[in-house]
Short mmCIF file of C-alpha atoms and ligand atoms in Angstrom, two decimals:
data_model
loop_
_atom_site.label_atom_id
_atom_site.label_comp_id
_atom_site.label_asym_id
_atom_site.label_seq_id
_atom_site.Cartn_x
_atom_site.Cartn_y
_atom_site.Cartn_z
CA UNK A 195 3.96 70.91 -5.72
CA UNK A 196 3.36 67.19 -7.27
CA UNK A 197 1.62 66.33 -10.56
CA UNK A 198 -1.72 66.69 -11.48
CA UNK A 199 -2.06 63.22 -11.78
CA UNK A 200 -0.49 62.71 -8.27
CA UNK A 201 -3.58 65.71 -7.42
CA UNK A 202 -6.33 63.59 -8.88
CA UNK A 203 -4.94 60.64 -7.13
CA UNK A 204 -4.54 61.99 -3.70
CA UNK A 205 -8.39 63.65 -4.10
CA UNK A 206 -9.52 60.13 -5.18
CA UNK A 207 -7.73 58.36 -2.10
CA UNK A 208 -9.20 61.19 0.50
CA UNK A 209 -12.39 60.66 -0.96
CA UNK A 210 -12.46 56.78 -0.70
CA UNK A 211 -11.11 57.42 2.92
CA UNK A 212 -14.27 59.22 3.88
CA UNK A 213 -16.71 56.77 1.90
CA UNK A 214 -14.85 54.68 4.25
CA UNK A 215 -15.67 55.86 7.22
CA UNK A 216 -19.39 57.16 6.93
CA UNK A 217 -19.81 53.99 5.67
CA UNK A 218 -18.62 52.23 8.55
CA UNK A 219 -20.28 54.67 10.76
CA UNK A 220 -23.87 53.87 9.13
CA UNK A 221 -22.79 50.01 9.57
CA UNK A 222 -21.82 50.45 13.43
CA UNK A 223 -25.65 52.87 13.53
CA UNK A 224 -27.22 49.64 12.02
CA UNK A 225 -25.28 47.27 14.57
CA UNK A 226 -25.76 49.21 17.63
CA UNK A 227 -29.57 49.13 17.29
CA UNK A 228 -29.19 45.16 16.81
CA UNK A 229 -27.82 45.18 20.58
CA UNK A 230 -24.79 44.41 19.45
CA UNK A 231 -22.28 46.90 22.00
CA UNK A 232 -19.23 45.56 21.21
CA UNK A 233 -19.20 45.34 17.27
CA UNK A 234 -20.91 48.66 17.19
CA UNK A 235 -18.03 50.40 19.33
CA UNK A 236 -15.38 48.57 17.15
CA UNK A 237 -17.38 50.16 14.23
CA UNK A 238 -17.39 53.40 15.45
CA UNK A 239 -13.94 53.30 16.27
CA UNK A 240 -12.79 51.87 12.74
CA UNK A 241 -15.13 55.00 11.18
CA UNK A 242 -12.92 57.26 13.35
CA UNK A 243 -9.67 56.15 12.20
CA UNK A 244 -10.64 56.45 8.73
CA UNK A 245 -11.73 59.58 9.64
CA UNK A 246 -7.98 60.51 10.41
CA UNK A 247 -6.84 58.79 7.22
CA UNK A 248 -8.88 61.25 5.42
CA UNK A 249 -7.75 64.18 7.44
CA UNK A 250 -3.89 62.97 6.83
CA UNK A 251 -4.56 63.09 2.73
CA UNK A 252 -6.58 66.32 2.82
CA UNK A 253 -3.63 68.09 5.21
CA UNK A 254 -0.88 66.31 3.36
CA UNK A 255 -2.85 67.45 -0.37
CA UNK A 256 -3.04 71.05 0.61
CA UNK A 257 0.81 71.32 2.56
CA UNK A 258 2.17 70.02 -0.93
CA UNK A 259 0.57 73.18 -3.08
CA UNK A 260 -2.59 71.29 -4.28
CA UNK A 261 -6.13 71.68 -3.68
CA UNK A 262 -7.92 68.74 -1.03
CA UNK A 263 -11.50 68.95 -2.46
CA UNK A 264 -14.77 66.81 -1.10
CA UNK A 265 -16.80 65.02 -2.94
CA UNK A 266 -19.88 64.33 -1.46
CA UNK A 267 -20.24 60.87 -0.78
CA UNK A 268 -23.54 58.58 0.15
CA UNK A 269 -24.22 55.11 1.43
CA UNK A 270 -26.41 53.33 -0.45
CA UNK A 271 -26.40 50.07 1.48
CA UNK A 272 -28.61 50.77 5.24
CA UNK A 273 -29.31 47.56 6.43
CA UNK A 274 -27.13 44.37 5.97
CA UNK A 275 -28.79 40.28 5.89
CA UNK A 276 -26.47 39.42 8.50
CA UNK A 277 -23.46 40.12 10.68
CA UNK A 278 -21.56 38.00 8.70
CA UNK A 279 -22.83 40.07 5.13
CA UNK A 280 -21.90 43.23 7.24
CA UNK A 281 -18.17 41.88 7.57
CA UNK A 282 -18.03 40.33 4.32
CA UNK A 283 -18.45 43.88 2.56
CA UNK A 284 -16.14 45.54 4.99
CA UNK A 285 -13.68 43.25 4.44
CA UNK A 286 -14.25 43.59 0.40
CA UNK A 287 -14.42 47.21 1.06
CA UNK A 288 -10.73 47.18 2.83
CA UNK A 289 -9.04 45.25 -0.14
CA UNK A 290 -10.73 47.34 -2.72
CA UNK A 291 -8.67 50.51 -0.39
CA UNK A 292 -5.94 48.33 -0.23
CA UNK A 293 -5.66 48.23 -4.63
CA UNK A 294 -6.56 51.96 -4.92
CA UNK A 295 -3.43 52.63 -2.46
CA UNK A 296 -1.04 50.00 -4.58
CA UNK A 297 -2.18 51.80 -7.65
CA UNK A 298 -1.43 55.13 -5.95
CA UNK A 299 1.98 53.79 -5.13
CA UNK A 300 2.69 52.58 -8.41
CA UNK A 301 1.84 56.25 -9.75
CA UNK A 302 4.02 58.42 -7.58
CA UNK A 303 6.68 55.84 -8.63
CA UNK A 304 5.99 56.84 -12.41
CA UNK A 305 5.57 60.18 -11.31
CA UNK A 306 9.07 59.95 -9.78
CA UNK A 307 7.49 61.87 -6.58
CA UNK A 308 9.49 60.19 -3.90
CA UNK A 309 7.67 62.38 -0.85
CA UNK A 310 4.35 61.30 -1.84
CA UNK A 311 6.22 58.02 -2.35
CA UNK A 312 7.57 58.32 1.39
CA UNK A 313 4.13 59.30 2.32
CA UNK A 314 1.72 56.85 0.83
CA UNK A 315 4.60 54.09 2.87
CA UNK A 316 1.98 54.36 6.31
CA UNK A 317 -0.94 53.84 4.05
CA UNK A 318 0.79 50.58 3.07
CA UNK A 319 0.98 49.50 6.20
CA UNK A 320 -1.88 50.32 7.75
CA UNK A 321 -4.50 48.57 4.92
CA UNK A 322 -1.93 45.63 5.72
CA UNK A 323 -3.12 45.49 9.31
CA UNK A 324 -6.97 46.24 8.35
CA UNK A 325 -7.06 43.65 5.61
CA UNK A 326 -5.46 41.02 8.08
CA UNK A 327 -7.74 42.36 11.01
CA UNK A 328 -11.12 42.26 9.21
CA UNK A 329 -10.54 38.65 7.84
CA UNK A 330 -9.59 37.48 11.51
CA UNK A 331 -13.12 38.82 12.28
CA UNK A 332 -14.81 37.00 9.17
CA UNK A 333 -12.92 34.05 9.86
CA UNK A 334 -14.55 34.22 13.53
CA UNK A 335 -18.09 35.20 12.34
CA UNK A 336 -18.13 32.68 10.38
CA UNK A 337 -17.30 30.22 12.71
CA UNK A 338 -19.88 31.29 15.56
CA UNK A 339 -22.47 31.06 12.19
CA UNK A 340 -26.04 32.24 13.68
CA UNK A 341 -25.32 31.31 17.33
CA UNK A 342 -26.57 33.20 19.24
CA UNK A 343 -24.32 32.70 22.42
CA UNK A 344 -21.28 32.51 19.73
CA UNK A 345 -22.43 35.84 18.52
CA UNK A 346 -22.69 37.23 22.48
CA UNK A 347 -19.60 36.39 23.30
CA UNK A 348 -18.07 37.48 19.88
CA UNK A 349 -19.74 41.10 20.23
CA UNK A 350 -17.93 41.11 24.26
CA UNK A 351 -14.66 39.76 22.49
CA UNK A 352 -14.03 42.27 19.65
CA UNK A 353 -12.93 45.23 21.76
CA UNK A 354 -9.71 42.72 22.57
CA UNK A 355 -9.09 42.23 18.70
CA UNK A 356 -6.25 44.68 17.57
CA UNK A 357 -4.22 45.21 14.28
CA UNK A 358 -1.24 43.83 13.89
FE1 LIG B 1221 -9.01 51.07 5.73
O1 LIG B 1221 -7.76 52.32 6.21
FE2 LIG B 1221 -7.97 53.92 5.47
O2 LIG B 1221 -6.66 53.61 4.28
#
């Protein structure tokens, strides 16, 4: 069993996980009915692996002796300016995930809870590849600016883009 603080943070993190992905699910909704295939399956996809990140912190929570609880969570944000205002908060989103894991780090170090620790280490790396991966695509957006053959070929281009 880990701390209660290690508890609160681990029900924060699964929370933020799922904000995560219904809100990247509502994004790839609001996409997909712009015509946009391609960016709306990469959405769809990215709200599926968060998803699973979720999933891995409530199954992880409740193997551990603690209690994986739900908050519910709702998007305020439905429609977006732009595709490039749509990536711009996703990538904001993905570095604000990116802190709360650091701090969660930084905690279980206090904590001296090496398995969560051990753990959190694939959260690490994963926001490392999703903070790198959604600034490739702002980088890119912003680039092809309101073109509209820029933007065609970016939406058939994204299902090639992969973390790394
Ligand atoms: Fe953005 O990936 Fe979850 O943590």
């Amino acid at each position: 069993m880990f701390s209660e603080k290690i508890q609160i943070g681990l029900t924060k993190q699964l929370n933020r996980e799922s904000e995560s992905s219904q809100l990247y699910l509502s994004m790839a909704s609001w996409v997909e009915k712009k015509g946009f295939e391609g960016i709306s399956e990469f959405l769809y996809d990215h709200s599926h692996e968060e998803r699973m990140h979720m999933l891995k912190l409530i199954r992880y929570i409740n193997k551990r002796g603690g209690s994986a609880i739900l908050d519910n969570i709702f998007i305020r944000k439905k429609t977006y300016g732009s595709l490039k205002e749509l990536f711009q908060i996703l990538f904001e989103h993905e570095k604000k995930i990116s802190n709360e894991i650091n701090i969660l780090v930084e905690l279980s170090l206090q904590e001296k809870d090496y398995f969560t620790y051990n753990f959190l280490q694939w959260y690490v790396e994963e926001q490392m590849e999703e903070e790198t991966l959604s600034k490739m695509i702002l980088d890119k957006i912003e680039l092809v600016g309101e073109d509209k053959v820029g933007l065609y070929l970016f939406d058939k281009d994204i299902k090639n883009f992969h973390k790394q």
